[in-house]
XYZ file of N, CA and C in Angstrom:
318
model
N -52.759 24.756 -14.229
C -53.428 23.471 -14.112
C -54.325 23.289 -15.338
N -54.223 22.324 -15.952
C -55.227 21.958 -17.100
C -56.693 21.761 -16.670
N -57.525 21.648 -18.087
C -58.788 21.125 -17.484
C -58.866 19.852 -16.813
N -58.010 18.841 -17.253
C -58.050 17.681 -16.779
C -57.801 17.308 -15.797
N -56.617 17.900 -15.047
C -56.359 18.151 -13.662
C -57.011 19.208 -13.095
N -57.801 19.746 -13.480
C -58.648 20.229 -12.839
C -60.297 19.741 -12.516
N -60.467 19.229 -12.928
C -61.722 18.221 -12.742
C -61.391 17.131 -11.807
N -60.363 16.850 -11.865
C -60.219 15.537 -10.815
C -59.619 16.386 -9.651
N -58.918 17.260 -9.521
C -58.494 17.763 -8.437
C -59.853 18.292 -7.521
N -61.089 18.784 -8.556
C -62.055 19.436 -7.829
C -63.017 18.151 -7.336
N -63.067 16.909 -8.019
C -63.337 16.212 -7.888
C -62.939 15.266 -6.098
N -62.098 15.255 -6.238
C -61.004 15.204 -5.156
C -60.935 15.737 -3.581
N -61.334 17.212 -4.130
C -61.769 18.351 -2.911
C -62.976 18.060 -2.466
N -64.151 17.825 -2.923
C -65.413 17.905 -3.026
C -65.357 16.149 -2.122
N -64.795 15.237 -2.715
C -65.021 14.049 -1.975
C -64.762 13.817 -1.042
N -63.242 14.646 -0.012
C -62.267 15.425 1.219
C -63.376 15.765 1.528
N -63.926 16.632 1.461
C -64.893 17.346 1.995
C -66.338 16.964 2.610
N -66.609 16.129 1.852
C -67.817 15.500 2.060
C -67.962 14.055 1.978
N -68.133 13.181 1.167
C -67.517 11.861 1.316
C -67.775 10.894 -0.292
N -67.248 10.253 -0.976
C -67.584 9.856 -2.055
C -68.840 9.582 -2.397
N -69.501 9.201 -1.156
C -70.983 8.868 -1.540
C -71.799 10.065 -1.731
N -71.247 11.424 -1.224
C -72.118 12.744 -1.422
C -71.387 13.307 -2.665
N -70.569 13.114 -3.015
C -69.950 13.349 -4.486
C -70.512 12.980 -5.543
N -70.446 11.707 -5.592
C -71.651 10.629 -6.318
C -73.111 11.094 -6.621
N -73.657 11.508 -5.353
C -75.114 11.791 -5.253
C -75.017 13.323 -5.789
N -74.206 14.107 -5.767
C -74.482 15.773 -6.179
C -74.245 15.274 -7.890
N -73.218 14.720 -8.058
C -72.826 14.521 -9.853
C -73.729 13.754 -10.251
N -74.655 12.818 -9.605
C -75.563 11.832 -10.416
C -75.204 10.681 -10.858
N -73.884 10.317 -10.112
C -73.061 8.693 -10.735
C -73.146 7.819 -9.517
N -72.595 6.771 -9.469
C -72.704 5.817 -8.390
C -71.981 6.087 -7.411
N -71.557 5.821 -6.324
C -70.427 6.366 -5.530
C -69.577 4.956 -5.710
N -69.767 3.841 -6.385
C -68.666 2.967 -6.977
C -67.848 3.559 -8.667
N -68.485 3.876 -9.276
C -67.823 5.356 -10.359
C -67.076 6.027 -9.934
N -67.542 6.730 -9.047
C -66.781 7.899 -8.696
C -65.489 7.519 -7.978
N -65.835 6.309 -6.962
C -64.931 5.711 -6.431
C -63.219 4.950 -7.346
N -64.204 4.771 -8.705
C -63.203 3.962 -9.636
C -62.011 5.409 -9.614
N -62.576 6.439 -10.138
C -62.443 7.771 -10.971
C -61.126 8.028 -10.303
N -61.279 7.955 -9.041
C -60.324 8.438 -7.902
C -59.601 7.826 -7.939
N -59.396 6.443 -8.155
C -58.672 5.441 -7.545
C -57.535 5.236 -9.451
N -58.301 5.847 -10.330
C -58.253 5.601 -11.595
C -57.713 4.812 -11.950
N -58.777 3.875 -11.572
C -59.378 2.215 -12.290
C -60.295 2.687 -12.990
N -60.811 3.586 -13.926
C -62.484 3.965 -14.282
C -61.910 3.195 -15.524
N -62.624 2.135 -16.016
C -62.550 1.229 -17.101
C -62.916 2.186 -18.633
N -63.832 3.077 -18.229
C -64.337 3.884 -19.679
C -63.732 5.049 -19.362
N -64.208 5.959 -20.402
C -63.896 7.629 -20.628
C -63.944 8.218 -19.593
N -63.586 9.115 -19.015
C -64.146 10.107 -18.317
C -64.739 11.292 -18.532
N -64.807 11.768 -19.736
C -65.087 13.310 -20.474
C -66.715 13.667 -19.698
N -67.465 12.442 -19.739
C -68.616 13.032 -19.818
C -68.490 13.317 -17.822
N -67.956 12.654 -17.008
C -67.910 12.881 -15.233
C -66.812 13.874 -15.165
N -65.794 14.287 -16.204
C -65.210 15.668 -15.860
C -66.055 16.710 -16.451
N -67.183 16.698 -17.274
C -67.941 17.434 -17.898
C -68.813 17.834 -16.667
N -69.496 17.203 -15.823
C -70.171 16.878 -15.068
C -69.561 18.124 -13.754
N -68.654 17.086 -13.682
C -68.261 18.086 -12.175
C -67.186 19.254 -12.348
N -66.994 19.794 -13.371
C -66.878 20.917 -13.761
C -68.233 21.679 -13.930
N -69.309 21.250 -14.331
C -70.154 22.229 -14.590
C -70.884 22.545 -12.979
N -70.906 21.549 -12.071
C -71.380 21.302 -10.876
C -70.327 21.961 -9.373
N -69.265 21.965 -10.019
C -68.385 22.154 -8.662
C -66.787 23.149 -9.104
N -66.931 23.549 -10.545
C -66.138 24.369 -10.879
C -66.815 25.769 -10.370
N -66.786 26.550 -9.330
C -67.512 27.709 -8.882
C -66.799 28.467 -8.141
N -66.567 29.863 -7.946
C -66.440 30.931 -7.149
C -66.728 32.034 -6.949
N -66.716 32.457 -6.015
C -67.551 33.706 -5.106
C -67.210 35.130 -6.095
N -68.132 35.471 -6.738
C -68.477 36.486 -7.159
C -68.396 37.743 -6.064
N -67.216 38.701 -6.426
C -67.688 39.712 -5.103
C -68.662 41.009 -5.582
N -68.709 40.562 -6.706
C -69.651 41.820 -7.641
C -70.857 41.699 -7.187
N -71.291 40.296 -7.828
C -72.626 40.003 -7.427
C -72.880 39.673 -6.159
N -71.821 38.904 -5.166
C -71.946 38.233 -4.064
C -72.617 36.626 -4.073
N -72.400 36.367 -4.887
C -72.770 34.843 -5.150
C -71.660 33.776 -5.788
N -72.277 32.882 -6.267
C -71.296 32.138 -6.571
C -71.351 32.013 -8.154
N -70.577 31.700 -9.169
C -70.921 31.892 -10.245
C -69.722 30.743 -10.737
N -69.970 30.143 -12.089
C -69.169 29.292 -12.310
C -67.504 29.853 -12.876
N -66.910 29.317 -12.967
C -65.148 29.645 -13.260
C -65.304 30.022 -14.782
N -66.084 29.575 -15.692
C -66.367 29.702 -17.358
C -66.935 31.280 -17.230
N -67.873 31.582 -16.541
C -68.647 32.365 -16.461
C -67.856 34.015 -16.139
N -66.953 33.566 -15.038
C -65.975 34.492 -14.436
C -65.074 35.197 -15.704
N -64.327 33.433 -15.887
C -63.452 34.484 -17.018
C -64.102 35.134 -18.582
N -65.619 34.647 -18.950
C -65.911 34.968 -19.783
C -66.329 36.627 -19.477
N -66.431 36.820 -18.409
C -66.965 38.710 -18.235
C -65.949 38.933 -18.337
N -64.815 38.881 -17.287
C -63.870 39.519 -16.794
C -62.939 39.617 -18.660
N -62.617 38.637 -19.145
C -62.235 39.232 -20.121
C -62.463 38.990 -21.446
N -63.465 39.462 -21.708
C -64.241 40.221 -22.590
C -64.453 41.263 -23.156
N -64.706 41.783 -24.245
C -64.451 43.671 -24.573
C -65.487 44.019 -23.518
N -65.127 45.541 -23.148
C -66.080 46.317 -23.096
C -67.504 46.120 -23.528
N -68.338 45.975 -22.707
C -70.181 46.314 -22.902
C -70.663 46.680 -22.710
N -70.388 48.084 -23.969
C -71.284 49.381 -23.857
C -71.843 49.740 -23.921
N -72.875 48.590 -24.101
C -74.103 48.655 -24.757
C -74.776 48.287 -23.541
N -75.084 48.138 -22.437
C -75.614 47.730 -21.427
C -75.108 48.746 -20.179
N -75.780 49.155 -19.078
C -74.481 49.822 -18.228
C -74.841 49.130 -16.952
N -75.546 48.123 -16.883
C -75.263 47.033 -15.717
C -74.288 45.856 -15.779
N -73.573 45.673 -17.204
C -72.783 44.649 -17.816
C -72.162 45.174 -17.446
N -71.623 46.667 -18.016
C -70.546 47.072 -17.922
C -69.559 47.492 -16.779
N -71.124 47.862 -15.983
C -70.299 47.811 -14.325
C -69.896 46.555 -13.703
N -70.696 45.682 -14.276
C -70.260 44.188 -13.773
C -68.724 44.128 -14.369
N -68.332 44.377 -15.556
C -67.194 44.352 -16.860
C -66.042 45.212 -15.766
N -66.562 46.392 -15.291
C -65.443 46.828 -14.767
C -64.958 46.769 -13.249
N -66.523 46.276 -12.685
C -65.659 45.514 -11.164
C -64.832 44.097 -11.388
N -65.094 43.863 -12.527
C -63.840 42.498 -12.745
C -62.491 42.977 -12.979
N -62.448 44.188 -13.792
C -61.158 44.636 -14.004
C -60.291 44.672 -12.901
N -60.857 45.448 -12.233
C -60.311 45.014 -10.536
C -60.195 44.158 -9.940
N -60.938 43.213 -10.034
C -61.176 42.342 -9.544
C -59.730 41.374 -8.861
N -59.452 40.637 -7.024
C -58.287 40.334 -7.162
C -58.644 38.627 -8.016
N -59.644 38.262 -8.188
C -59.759 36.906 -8.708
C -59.982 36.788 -9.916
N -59.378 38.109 -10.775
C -59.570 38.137 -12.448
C -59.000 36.777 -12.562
N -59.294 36.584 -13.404
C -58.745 35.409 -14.002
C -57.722 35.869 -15.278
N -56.729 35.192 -15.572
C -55.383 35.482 -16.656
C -55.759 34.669 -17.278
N -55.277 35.570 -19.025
C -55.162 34.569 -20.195
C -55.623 35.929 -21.085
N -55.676 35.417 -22.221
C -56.373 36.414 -24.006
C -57.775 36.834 -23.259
């Protein structure tokens, strides 16, 4: 899935879930925006409301830490060199290796 379909798909989930007007209100846009977005009638860009709810609703459960942590964040530990220079990184570095929600790619 691209980024692009991925912002509107999460976009999408999040509005299923809760309702355009609480979508609206967590991202900071109108719930007539958001409403366009969906319906995609949005007359302007979208970069800056997929910017938005990617940084807001792109997230998953960390089992290292036990929290939630963003999807950028995930694959930036998980694959990353070795950090040997730290040995709380690095244990973080190598419960990702394992990890079943590594994330794939370079």
């Amino acid at each position: 899935m691209t980024t692009s379909e991925r912002w509107l798909a999460l976009l999408r989930a999040e509005a299923e879930r809760t309702s355009i007007a609480a979508a609206a209100a967590l991202l900071g846009y109108s719930r007539t925006s958001i409403s366009l977005v969906l319906a995609g009638k949005y007359p302007g860009a979208t970069g800056r409301i997929a910017s938005r709810v990617l940084a807001r609703l792109d997230k998953q459960s960390c089992p290292h830490l036990g929290e939630q942590i963003s999807t950028a964040s995930c694959r930036e530990i998980a694959l990353a060199t070795a950090p040997t220079h730290h040995p709380l990184k690095l244990g973080h570095w190598r419960a990702c290796q394992r990890c079943p929600k590594r994330p794939q790619g370079d």
